Short mmCIF file of C-alpha atoms in Angstrom, two decimals:
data_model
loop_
_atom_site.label_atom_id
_atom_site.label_comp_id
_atom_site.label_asym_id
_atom_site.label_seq_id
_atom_site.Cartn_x
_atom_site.Cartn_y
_atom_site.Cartn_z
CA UNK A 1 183.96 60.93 212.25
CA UNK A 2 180.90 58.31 212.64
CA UNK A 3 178.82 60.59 215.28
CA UNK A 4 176.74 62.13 212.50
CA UNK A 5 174.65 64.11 215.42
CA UNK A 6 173.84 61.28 217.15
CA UNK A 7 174.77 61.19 220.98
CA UNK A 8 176.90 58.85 222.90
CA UNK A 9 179.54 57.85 220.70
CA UNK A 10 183.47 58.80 220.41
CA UNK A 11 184.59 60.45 217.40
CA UNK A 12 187.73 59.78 217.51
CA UNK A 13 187.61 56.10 218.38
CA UNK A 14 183.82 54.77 217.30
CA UNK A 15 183.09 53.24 220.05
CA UNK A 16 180.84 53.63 221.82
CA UNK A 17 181.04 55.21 225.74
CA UNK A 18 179.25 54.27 228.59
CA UNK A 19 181.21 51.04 230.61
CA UNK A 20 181.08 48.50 228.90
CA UNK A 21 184.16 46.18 228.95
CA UNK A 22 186.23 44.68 225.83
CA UNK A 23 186.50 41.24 227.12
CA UNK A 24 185.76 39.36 223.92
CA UNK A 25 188.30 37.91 221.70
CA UNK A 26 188.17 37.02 218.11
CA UNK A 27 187.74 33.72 219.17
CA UNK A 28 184.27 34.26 221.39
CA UNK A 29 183.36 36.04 218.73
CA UNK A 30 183.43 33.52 216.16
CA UNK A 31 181.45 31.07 218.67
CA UNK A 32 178.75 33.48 219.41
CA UNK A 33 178.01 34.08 215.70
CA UNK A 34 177.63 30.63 215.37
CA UNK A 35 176.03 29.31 219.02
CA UNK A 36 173.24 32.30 218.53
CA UNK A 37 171.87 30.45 215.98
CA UNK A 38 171.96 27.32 216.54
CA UNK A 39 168.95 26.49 219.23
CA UNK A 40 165.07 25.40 219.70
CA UNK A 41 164.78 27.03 216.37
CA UNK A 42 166.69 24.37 214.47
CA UNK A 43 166.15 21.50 217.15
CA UNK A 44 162.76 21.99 218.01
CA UNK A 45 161.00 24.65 216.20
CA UNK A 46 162.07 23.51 212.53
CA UNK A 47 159.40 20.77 213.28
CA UNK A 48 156.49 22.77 213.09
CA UNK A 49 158.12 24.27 209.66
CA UNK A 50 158.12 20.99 208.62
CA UNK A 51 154.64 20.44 209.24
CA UNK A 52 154.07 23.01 207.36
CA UNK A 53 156.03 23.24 203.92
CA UNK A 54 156.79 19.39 204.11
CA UNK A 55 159.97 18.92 202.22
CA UNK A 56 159.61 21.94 201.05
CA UNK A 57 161.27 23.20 204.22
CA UNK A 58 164.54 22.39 202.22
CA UNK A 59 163.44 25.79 200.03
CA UNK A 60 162.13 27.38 203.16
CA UNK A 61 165.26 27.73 204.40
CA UNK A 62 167.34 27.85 201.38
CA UNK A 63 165.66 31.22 200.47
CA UNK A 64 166.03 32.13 204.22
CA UNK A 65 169.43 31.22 204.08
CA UNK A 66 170.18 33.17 201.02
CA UNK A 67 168.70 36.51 202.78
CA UNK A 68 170.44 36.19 206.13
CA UNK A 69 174.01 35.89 203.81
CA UNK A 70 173.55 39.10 202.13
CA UNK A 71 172.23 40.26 205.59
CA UNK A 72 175.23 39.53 207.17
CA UNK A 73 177.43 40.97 204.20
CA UNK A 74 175.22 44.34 205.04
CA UNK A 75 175.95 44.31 208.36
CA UNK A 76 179.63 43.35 207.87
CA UNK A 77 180.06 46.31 206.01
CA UNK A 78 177.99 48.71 208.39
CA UNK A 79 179.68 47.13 211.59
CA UNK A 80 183.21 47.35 210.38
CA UNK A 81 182.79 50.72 209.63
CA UNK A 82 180.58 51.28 212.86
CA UNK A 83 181.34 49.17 215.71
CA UNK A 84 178.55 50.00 218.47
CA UNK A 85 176.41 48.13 220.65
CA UNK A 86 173.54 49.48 219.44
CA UNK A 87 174.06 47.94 215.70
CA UNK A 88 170.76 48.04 213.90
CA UNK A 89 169.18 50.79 215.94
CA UNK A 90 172.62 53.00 215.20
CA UNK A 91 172.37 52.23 211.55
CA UNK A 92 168.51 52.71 211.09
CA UNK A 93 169.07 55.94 212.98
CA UNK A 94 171.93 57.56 211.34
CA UNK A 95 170.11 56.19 208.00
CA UNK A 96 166.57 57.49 208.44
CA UNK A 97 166.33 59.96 211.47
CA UNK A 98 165.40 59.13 215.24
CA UNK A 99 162.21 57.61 214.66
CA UNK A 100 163.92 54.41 212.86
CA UNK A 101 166.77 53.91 215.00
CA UNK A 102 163.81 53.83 218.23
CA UNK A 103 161.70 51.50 216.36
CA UNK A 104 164.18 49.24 215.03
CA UNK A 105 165.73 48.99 218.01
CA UNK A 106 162.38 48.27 220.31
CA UNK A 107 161.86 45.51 217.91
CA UNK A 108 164.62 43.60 217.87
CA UNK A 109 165.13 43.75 221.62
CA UNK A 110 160.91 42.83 221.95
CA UNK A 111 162.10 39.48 219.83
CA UNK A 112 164.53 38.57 222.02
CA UNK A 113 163.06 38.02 225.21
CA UNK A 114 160.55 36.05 223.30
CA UNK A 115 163.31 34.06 221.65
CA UNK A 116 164.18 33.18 225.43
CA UNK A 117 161.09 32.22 226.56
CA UNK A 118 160.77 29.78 223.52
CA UNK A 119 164.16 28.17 224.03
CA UNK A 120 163.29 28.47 228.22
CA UNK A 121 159.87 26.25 228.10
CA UNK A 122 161.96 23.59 225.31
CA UNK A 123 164.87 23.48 227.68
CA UNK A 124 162.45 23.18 230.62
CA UNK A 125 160.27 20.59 228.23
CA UNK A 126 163.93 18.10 228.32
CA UNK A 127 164.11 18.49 232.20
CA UNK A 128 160.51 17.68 232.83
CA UNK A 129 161.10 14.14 230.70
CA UNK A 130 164.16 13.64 233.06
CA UNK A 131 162.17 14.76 236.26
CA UNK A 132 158.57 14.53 235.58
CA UNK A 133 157.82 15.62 239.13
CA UNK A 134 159.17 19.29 238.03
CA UNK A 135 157.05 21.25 235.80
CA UNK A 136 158.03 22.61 232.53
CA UNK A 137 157.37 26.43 233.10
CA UNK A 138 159.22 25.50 236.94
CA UNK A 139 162.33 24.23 235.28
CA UNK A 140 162.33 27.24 232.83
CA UNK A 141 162.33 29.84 235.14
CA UNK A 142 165.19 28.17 236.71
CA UNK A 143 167.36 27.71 233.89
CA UNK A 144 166.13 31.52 233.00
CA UNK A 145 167.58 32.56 236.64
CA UNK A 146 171.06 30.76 235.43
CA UNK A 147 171.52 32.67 232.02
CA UNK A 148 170.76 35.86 234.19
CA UNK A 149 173.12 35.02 236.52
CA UNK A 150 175.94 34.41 234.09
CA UNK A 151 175.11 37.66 232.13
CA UNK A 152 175.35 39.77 235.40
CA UNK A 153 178.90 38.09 236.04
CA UNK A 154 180.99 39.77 233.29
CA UNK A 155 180.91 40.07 229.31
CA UNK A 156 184.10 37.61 229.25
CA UNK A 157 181.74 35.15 231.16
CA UNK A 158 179.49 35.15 228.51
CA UNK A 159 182.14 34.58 225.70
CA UNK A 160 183.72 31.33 228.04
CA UNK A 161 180.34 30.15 227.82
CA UNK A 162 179.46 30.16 224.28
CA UNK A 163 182.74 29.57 223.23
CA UNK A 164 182.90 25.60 225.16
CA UNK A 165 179.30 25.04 224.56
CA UNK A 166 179.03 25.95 221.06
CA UNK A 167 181.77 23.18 220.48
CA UNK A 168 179.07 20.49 221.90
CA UNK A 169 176.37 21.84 219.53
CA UNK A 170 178.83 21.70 216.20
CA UNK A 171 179.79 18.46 217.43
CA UNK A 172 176.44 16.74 217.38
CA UNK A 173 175.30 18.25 214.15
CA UNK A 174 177.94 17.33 212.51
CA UNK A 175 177.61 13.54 214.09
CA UNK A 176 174.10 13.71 213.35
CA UNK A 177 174.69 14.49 209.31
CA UNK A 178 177.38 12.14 209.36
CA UNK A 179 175.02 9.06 210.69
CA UNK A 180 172.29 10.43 208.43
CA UNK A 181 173.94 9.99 205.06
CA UNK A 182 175.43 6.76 206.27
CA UNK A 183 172.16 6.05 206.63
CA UNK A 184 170.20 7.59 203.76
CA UNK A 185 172.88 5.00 201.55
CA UNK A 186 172.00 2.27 203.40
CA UNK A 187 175.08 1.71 204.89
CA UNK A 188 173.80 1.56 208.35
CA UNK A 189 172.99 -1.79 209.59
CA UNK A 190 169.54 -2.89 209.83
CA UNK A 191 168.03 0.34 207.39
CA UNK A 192 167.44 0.37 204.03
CA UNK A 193 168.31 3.28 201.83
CA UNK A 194 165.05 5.30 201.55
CA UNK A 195 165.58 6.59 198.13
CA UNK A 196 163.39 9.61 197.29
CA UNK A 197 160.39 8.04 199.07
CA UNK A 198 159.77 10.51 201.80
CA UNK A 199 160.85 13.46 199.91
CA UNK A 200 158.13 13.19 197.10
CA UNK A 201 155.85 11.03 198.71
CA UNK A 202 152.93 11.84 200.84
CA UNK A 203 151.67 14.65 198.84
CA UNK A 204 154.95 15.61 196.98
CA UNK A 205 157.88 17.63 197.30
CA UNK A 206 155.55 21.37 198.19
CA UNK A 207 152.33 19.38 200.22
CA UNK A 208 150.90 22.65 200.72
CA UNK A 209 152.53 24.55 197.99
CA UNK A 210 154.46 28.34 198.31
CA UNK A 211 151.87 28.87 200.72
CA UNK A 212 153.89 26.69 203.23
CA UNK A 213 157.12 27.79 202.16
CA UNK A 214 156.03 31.20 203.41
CA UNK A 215 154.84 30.17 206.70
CA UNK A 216 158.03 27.66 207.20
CA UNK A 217 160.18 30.90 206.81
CA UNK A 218 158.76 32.79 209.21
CA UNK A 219 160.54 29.45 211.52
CA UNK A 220 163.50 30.00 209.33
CA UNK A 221 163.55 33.61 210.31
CA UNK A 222 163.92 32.86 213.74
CA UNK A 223 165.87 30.31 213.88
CA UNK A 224 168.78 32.28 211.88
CA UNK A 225 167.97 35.29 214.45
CA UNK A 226 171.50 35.38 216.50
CA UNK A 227 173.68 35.33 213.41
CA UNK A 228 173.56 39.26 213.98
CA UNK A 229 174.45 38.64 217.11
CA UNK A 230 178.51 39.44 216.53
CA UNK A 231 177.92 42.76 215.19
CA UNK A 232 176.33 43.73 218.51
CA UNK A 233 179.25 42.27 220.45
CA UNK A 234 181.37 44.30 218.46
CA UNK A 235 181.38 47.27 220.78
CA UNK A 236 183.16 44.68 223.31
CA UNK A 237 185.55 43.46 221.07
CA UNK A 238 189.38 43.90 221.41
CA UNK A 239 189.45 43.51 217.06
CA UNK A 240 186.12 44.31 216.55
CA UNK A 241 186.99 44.81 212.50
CA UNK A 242 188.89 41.83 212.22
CA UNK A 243 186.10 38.95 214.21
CA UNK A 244 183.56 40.63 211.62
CA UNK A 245 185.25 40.03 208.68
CA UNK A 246 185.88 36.24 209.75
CA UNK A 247 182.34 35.81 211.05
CA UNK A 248 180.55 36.76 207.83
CA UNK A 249 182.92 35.10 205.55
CA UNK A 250 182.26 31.72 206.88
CA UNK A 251 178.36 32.51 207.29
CA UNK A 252 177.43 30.72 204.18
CA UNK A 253 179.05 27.44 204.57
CA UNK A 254 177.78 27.31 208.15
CA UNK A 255 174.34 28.20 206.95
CA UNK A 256 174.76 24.91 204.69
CA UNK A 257 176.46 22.51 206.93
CA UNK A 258 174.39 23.18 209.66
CA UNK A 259 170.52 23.53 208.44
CA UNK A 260 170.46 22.41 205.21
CA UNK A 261 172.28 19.40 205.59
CA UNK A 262 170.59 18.32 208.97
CA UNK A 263 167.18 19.23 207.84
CA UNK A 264 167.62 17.16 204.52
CA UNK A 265 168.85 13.89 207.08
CA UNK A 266 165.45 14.38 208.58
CA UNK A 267 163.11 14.60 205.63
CA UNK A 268 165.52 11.91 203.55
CA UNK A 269 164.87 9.47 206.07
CA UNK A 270 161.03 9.94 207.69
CA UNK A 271 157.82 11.08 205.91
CA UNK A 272 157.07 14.51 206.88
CA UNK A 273 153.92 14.24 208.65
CA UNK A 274 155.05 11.43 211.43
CA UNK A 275 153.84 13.41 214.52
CA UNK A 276 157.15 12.96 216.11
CA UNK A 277 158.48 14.78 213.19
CA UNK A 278 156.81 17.64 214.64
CA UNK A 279 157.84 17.75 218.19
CA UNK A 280 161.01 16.80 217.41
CA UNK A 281 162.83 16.04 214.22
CA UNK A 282 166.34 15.07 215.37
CA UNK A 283 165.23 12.98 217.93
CA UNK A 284 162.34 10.99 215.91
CA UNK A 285 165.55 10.56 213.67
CA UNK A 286 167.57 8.82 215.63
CA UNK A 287 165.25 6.58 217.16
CA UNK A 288 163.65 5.63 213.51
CA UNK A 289 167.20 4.14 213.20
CA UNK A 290 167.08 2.28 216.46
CA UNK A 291 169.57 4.71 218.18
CA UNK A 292 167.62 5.31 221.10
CA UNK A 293 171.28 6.06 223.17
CA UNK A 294 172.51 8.01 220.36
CA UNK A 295 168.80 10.25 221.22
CA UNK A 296 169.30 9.87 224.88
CA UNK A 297 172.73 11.69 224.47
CA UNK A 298 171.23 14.75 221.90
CA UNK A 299 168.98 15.13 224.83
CA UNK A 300 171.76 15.93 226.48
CA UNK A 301 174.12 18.19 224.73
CA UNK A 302 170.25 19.52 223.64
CA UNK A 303 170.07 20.83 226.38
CA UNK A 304 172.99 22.22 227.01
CA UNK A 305 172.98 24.17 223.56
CA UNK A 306 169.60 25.84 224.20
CA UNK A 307 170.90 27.26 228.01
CA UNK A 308 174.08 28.36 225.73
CA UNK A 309 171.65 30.10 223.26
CA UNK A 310 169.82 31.66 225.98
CA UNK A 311 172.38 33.37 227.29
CA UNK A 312 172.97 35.10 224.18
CA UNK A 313 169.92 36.35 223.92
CA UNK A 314 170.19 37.67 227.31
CA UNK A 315 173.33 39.58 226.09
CA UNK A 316 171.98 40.70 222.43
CA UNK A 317 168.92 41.75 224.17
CA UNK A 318 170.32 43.19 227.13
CA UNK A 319 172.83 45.45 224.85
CA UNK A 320 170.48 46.69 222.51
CA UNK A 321 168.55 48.33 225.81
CA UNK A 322 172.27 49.33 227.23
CA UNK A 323 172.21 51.38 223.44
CA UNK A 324 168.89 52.66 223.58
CA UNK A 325 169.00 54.30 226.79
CA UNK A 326 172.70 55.65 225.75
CA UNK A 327 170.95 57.57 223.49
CA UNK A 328 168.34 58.62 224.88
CA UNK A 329 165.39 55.93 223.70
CA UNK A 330 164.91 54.37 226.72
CA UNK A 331 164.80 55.20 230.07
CA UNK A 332 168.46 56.57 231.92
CA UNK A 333 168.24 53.31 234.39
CA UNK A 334 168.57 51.20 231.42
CA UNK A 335 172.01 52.51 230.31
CA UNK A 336 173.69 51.83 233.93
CA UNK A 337 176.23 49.09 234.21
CA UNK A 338 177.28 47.26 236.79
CA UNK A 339 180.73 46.67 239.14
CA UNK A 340 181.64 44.02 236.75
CA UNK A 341 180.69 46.50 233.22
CA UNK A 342 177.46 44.58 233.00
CA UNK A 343 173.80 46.38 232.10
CA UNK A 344 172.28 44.97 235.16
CA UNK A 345 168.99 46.91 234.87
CA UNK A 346 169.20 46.00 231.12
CA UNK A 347 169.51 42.46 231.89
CA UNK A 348 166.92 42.38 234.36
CA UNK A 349 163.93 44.25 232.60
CA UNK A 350 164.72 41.84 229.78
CA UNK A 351 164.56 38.79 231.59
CA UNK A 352 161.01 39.82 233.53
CA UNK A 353 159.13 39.72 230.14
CA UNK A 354 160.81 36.69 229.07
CA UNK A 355 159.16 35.31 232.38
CA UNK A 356 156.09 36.50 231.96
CA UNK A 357 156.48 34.83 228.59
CA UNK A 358 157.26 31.37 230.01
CA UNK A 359 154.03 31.80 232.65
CA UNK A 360 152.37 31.61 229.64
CA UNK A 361 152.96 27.68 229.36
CA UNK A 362 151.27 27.37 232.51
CA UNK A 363 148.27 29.37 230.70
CA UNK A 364 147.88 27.91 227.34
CA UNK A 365 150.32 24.89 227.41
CA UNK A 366 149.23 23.58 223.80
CA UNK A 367 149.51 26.74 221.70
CA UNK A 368 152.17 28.89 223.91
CA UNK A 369 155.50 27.77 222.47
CA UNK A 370 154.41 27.87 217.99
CA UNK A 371 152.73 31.68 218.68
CA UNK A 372 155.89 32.69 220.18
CA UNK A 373 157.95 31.51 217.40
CA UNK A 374 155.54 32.85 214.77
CA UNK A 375 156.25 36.70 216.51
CA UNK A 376 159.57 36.12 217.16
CA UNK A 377 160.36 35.66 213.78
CA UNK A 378 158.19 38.40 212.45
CA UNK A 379 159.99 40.73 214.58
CA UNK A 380 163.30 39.53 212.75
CA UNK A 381 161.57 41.10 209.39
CA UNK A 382 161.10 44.14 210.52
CA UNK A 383 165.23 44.19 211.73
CA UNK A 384 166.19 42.87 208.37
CA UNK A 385 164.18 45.27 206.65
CA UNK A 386 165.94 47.83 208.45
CA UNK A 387 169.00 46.77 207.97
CA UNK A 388 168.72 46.52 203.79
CA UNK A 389 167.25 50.21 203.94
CA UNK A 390 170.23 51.52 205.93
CA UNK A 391 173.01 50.10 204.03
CA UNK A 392 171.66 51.28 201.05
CA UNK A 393 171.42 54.80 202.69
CA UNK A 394 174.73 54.77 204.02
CA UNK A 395 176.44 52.70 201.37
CA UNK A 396 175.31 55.71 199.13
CA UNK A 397 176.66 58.12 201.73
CA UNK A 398 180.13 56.56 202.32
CA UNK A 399 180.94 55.83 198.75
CA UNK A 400 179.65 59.55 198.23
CA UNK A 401 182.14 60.97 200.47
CA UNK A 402 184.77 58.70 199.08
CA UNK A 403 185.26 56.42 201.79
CA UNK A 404 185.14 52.87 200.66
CA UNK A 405 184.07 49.37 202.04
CA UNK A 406 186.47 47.99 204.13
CA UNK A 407 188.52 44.74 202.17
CA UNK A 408 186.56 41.71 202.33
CA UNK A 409 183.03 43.87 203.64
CA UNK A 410 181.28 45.35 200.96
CA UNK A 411 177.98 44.68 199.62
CA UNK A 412 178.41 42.65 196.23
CA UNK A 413 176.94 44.34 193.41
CA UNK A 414 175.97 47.42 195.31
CA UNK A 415 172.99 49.06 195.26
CA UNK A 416 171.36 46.65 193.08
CA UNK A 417 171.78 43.37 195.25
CA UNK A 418 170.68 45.66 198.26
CA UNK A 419 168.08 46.48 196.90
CA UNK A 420 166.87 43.20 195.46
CA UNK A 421 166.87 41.91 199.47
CA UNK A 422 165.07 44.59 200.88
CA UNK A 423 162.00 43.67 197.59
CA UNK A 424 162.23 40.05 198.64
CA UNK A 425 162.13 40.31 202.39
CA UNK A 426 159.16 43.43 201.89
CA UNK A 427 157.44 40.86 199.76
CA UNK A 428 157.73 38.06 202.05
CA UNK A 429 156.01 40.08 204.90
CA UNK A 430 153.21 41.08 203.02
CA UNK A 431 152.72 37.97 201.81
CA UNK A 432 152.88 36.51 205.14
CA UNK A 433 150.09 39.60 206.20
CA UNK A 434 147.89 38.48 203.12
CA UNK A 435 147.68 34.69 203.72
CA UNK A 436 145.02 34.15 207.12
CA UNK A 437 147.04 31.32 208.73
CA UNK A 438 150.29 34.45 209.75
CA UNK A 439 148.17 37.30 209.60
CA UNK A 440 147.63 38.21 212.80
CA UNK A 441 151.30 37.56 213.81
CA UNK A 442 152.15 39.64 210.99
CA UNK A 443 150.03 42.42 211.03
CA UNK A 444 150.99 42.39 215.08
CA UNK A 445 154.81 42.98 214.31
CA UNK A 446 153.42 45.82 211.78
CA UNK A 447 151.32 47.55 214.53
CA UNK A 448 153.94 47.43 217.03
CA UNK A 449 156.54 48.75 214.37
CA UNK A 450 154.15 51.66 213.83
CA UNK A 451 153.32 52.12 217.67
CA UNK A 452 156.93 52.57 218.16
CA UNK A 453 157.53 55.04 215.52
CA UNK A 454 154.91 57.21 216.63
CA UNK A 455 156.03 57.13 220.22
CA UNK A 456 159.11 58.24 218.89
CA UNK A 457 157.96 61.78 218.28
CA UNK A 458 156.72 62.12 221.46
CA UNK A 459 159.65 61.31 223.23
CA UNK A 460 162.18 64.37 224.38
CA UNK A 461 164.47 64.70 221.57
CA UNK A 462 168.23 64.16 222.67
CA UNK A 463 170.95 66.57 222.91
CA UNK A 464 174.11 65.67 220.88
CA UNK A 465 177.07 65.02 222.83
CA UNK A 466 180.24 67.44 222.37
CA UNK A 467 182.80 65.68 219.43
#
């Protein structure tokens, strides 16, 4: 009933064929939703927003936040009535035509392997400062060669993973807000309560007005990319329907616990343009309040949540490929899975550009690690943007035919709301393409979208399979 012409799925069933295992419970699933997102994006990479927007990275990612709930309220509805791998290509395909479903999924599998380079060369950053004898891009290829490893073993390896390490990275945020408004009353010993000093001093509330905003959520964009992540690991789950439903209903309170409330601690209690602000904010927090072991243990569990967010983008990434070549986008190889139900030649294409990636630390150490943030979160526009036009599409079609929402999945005030996200997140790209500080990141994810669609056409069209 869901094939609508396009190849490699079961009719009767809607999942998708090809070998891959269901080896992920509801409970994995709620732990990758969450441990995708949380990584150098928030710890590290929400410095340079910072920099940017000041305290206005507060309504950086409050807008961002906003977005990526009625994103995942999209998607909830899409993927419960859709389970597949290929998630956003499968949409944007069945939406649009071919073209779309190629394009969008290129794109989101080209941010990905970026996205593990970036949290790669931070991870590898924290083991140089243990071991300064071992380089950075040394100890990221390493920890790159673990995360492959893992992925190759099984899908249910993955979940195990996620699911214990996640627990380390909730645990520390929450410890972290919980010491930061102890400390922002000044209840802590030996601080003072800073008031609304750093907030509206040093140029104000918006130092470099919407201008900064913009570029901050480009950072924001990224480091939300992996909330999506569940949707894709509903072709391997045993309840795909019902870990959905669960992990875009609590979306919006993790969305607040998590960024909002960690990135206010951090602008609450130091001026936004300290310089160790920038490298790193949660750190520079804790040792403004003369908790130097309380930062030598984030290093730690740091650490250990950027390897966990690795390997998920090793699976999203890996999966999306597994999809493309299922039908027919990518090249047959792709599509093959392993002993263990594993897209081993997925896994491994992906993880030679995210080393070539790293290498390029050892190239251009000072500029490497903020250009591949900027593109990987332009790439996440062009996903999102693809996601808003296809649920409008097939909203329209399903509700057409008489086939509503699933309970608990449906777009609020559909098409309206729809539409008023894909406006906003059109807007904020061309903005971002108008302004000359994200230009040429932008226009670069626009070229590549473009590239892709055209090499679409040129592609051998596939042949349906039998339903």
């Amino acid at each position: 009933m869901l094939t609508e012409g396009r190849p490699g799925l079961d009719s009767s069933a809607g999942a998708p064929r090809g070998g891959l295992a269901q080896g992920l419970h509801s409970r994995h699933m709620t732990m990758i939703s969450i441990g995708g997102a949380i990584g150098a994006g928030l710890f590290v990479g929400s410095g340079a927003g910072i920099q940017q927007a000041g305290p206005g990275i507060l309504l950086a990612y409050a807008l961002t936040s906003l977005i990526v709930v009625l994103i995942m309220r999209m998607l909830a509805e899409l993927a419960v009535a859709r389970p597949d791998t290929g998630a956003f290509a499968v949409y944007a395909r069945l939406a649009f035509g071919r073209w779309a479903g190629f394009a969008g999924g290129w794109m989101y599998w080209v941010g990905w392997p970026l996205g593990l380079a970036i949290d790669a060369i931070a991870s590898g950053t924290i083991v140089h400062g243990w071991l300064p004898s071992i380089p950075v891009w040394v100890a990221a290829l390493v920890l790159v060669a673990v995360v492959t490893v893992v992925n190759l073993t099984s899908v249910r390896a993955y979940g195990e993973m996620e699911f214990w390490v996640v627990w380390l990275k909730v645990a520390v945020i929450v410890a972290f807000i919980g010491i930061g408004l102890v400390a922002v009353g000044g209840l802590l010993p030996g601080t003072d309560a800073p008031g609304t000093t750093n907030l509206l001093g040093h140029g104000g509330f918006l130092p470099h007005g919407m201008a900064g905003v913009l570029l901050a959520m480009t950072g924001a964009m990224f480091s939300f990319s992996g909330s999506e992540i569940v949707t894709i690991a509903a072709g391997e789950a045993k309840d795909p329907a019902k870990a959905i439903r669960g992990c875009t209903r609590s979306i919006l309170w993790r969305v607040s616990v998590f960024y909002l409330g960690s990135l206010a601690v951090v602008v609450l209690l130091l001026p936004w343009n300290a310089g160790a602000v920038g490298e790193s904010p949660f750190a520079a927090t804790l040792t403004h309040l003369g908790l130097d072991n309380a930062s030598a243990v984030l290093q730690i569990v740091l650490f250990a949540a950027m390897v966990s967010t690795m390997n998920s983008q090793v699976y999203a990434s890996s999966r999306m490929l597994f999809a493309l070549a299922r039908d027919r986008d990518a090249p047959a190889a792709l599509g093959r899975v392993s002993a263990t139900s594993a897209p081993r030649n997925a896994i491994l294409f992906t993880v030679s550009l995210a080393v070539a990636c790293v290498l390029l630390e050892v190239v251009h150490p000072t500029t490497a690690f903020d250009r591949l943030v900027s593109m990987a979160g332009d790439t996440m526009f062009v996903t999102w943007l693809s996601v808003a036009g296809a649920q409008i599409v097939l909203g329209r079609r399903d509700r057409r035919a008489g086939r509503a929402p699933e309970p608990g999945t449906g777009m609020w005030l559909f098409p309206w709301l729809s539409w008023a996200v894909l406006l906003v997140v059109g807007a904020t790209f061309v903005s971002l393409i108008v302004m000359p500080d994200s230009r040429v990141d932008a226009l670069g994810a626009l070229m590549l979208t473009l590239i892709l669609s055209g090499v679409s056409f040129l592609c051998p069209k596939p042949t349906a399979s039998p339903t």
